[in-house]
Amino acid sequence: MSLRPPRQTVVVAAFAALVGIGTGAWFFNRTLPAPAALPPRAVVAAAGIGDALPPIALSDIDGRTIDLASFRGRPLLINVWASWCGPCVEEMPALAAFADAQPADGVQVVGLALDTADGVRDFLARVPVGYPIVLDTPGPADASVRLGNAQGLLPYSVLVGADGRIVKQKLGPFQAGEIEAWARH
C-alpha cells in the first residue's frame, strides 16, 4: 500500500493553491474606490451669556408657530425638556407652579420639547402646564444647541432678560426651591 497521494489529487491541490495565490494577489493589489464623502455636519453658533437670543420660531402641539422673540420686553425662561427624560418630568410641576405665580410683567416660561407632538400631548394629559410648549426635533442644530446646550443633555434652561440677551444657562434639573432664585437676575 502506497502512502503517496494519487497524481490527480496532487494536480488538483496545486491548481487550488495557484487559484488561491492569484485571488489573494488580486484582492490585495486592487485599487479601492475612494470612500463616499460624508455630508457636511451642520455648524451652529451656540449662544452664550450676554449674546442675543438667537432667532427661534417653532410650532406648538397644535401647529401654531411661536417666535421666541415675541416675548421680548419681559424675562423669558426657556426650559428644554422631553417626555422621556426623567429629571425633566420631575421638575415640570415646579416650573408650572413658578409660571402660574408670575405677574403679567414677570418671567414668561416656555417649554421647548425635543420630542414628538404625540409624546408631548400624552405627557401634558397627565401633567398639564399653563405655559406655552414648542416642539423641535433633536439633532446637531436643534434650538437647544443654538441656545448653548453644547452637550445636548436634558433638561437645559436658559434665562433671557427683557432686553433679549441671555442672562443665565443651566444644564440639569432645578432643585427644590431653586427656580425662583435662579430666575432673578
Coordinates of C-alpha atoms in Angstrom, one line a residue:
M1 CA 0.0 0.0 0.0
S2 CA 1.5 3.3 -1.1
L3 CA 1.2 6.4 1.1
R4 CA 1.7 8.7 -1.8
P5 CA -1.4 10.6 -3.0
P6 CA -2.6 9.8 -6.5
R7 CA -1.3 12.1 -9.1
Q8 CA -4.8 13.6 -9.8
T9 CA -5.0 14.8 -6.2
V10 CA -1.7 16.5 -6.4
V11 CA -2.7 18.3 -9.6
V12 CA -6.0 19.5 -8.1
A13 CA -4.2 20.7 -4.9
A14 CA -1.6 22.5 -6.9
F15 CA -4.3 24.1 -9.1
A16 CA -6.3 25.2 -6.0
A17 CA -3.1 26.7 -4.4
L18 CA -2.4 28.7 -7.6
V19 CA -6.0 30.0 -7.7
G20 CA -5.8 30.9 -4.0
I21 CA -2.5 32.7 -4.5
G22 CA -3.8 34.5 -7.6
T23 CA -7.0 35.6 -5.9
G24 CA -5.1 36.8 -2.8
A25 CA -2.7 38.8 -5.1
W26 CA -5.7 40.4 -6.9
F27 CA -7.5 41.2 -3.7
F28 CA -4.6 42.9 -2.0
N29 CA -3.4 44.7 -5.1
R30 CA -6.6 46.0 -6.4
T31 CA -7.4 49.8 -6.2
L32 CA -10.3 50.5 -3.9
P33 CA -12.7 53.3 -4.7
A34 CA -12.4 56.4 -2.5
P35 CA -15.0 56.3 0.3
A36 CA -18.0 58.4 -0.3
A37 CA -17.7 61.8 1.4
L38 CA -20.0 62.3 4.4
P39 CA -22.4 65.1 4.1
P40 CA -21.1 68.2 6.0
R41 CA -22.3 68.4 9.6
A42 CA -24.3 71.5 10.3
V43 CA -22.2 74.0 12.1
V44 CA -24.4 76.0 14.5
A45 CA -23.3 79.0 16.5
A46 CA -24.2 78.3 20.1
A47 CA -25.3 81.4 22.1
G48 CA -23.6 82.2 25.3
I49 CA -24.3 84.5 28.3
G50 CA -24.5 88.1 27.0
D51 CA -25.5 87.1 23.5
A52 CA -28.8 88.0 21.9
L53 CA -31.4 85.3 21.9
P54 CA -31.0 83.5 18.5
P55 CA -33.9 83.6 16.1
I56 CA -36.1 80.7 17.1
A57 CA -39.6 80.2 15.8
L58 CA -41.2 76.7 16.5
S59 CA -44.6 75.1 16.3
D60 CA -46.6 74.3 19.4
I61 CA -48.5 71.0 19.6
D62 CA -51.4 72.5 17.7
G63 CA -49.2 73.6 14.8
R64 CA -49.2 77.3 15.6
T65 CA -45.8 79.0 15.2
I66 CA -44.4 80.7 18.3
D67 CA -41.5 83.1 17.8
L68 CA -39.5 83.3 21.0
A69 CA -38.6 86.9 20.1
S70 CA -42.3 87.8 20.6
F71 CA -41.6 87.6 24.4
R72 CA -39.1 90.4 24.3
G73 CA -39.9 93.1 26.9
R74 CA -40.1 90.7 29.8
P75 CA -37.8 88.0 31.1
L76 CA -38.1 84.6 29.5
L77 CA -37.2 81.2 31.0
I78 CA -36.8 78.6 28.3
N79 CA -36.8 75.1 29.6
V80 CA -35.7 72.4 27.2
W81 CA -37.1 69.0 28.0
A82 CA -38.6 65.7 26.7
S83 CA -41.4 63.5 27.9
W84 CA -38.9 60.5 28.1
C85 CA -36.4 62.5 30.3
G86 CA -36.9 61.5 34.0
P87 CA -35.3 64.7 35.5
C88 CA -37.3 66.9 33.1
V89 CA -40.6 65.2 34.2
E90 CA -39.7 65.7 37.9
E91 CA -39.0 69.4 37.6
M92 CA -42.1 70.1 35.4
P93 CA -44.6 70.7 38.3
A94 CA -42.2 73.2 39.9
L95 CA -41.8 75.1 36.6
A96 CA -45.6 75.1 36.2
A97 CA -46.1 76.5 39.7
F98 CA -43.4 79.1 39.1
A99 CA -45.0 80.1 35.8
D100 CA -48.5 80.3 37.4
A101 CA -47.2 82.6 40.2
Q102 CA -45.7 85.2 37.8
P103 CA -47.4 88.6 37.4
A104 CA -48.2 89.9 33.9
D105 CA -44.8 91.5 33.6
G106 CA -43.0 88.7 35.4
V107 CA -40.9 85.8 33.9
Q108 CA -42.5 84.1 31.0
V109 CA -41.8 80.4 31.0
V110 CA -41.7 78.5 27.6
G111 CA -41.1 74.7 27.4
L112 CA -39.1 73.6 24.4
A113 CA -39.7 69.9 23.9
L114 CA -37.2 67.9 21.9
D115 CA -39.9 65.3 21.3
T116 CA -42.9 64.3 19.1
A117 CA -46.2 66.1 19.3
D118 CA -47.9 62.8 20.4
G119 CA -45.3 62.3 23.1
V120 CA -45.9 65.8 24.4
R121 CA -49.7 65.5 24.2
D122 CA -49.6 62.3 26.2
F123 CA -47.4 63.9 28.8
L124 CA -49.5 67.0 29.1
A125 CA -52.7 65.0 29.5
R126 CA -51.1 63.6 32.7
V127 CA -49.2 66.7 33.8
P128 CA -50.9 69.8 32.4
V129 CA -49.0 73.1 32.3
G130 CA -50.3 76.6 31.6
Y131 CA -47.3 78.0 29.8
P132 CA -46.5 77.6 26.0
I133 CA -44.8 74.4 24.8
V134 CA -43.0 74.4 21.4
L135 CA -41.5 71.4 19.6
D136 CA -38.2 70.7 17.9
T137 CA -36.6 67.6 16.5
P138 CA -33.4 66.6 18.4
G139 CA -30.3 66.9 16.4
P140 CA -26.9 68.7 16.0
A141 CA -28.6 72.0 15.0
D142 CA -31.7 71.9 17.2
A143 CA -32.9 75.0 19.2
S144 CA -31.3 73.6 22.4
V145 CA -27.8 73.7 20.7
R146 CA -28.4 77.2 19.3
L147 CA -29.3 78.2 22.9
G148 CA -25.9 77.0 24.1
N149 CA -26.5 73.4 25.0
A150 CA -23.3 72.0 23.6
Q151 CA -23.6 68.7 25.4
G152 CA -27.1 68.0 24.2
L153 CA -28.2 66.9 27.7
L154 CA -31.6 67.5 29.3
P155 CA -33.0 69.3 31.0
Y156 CA -31.5 72.6 29.9
S157 CA -32.7 76.0 30.9
V158 CA -31.9 79.5 29.6
L159 CA -32.9 82.8 31.2
V160 CA -33.3 85.6 28.7
G161 CA -33.5 89.2 30.0
A162 CA -36.2 91.6 29.0
D163 CA -33.7 93.1 26.6
G164 CA -33.4 89.9 24.6
R165 CA -29.9 88.9 25.9
I166 CA -29.1 85.6 27.5
V167 CA -28.5 86.1 31.2
K168 CA -28.1 82.5 32.5
Q169 CA -27.8 79.0 31.2
K170 CA -28.3 75.8 33.3
L171 CA -27.6 72.2 32.4
G172 CA -29.5 69.8 34.6
P173 CA -32.7 69.9 36.7
F174 CA -33.7 72.6 39.1
Q175 CA -33.5 71.5 42.7
A176 CA -36.5 72.1 45.0
G177 CA -37.0 75.9 45.5
E178 CA -34.2 76.8 43.1
I179 CA -36.2 78.2 40.2
E180 CA -37.3 81.4 41.9
A181 CA -33.8 82.4 42.9
W182 CA -32.3 81.3 39.6
A183 CA -34.8 83.3 37.6
R184 CA -33.8 86.6 39.4
H185 CA -31.1 88.4 37.7

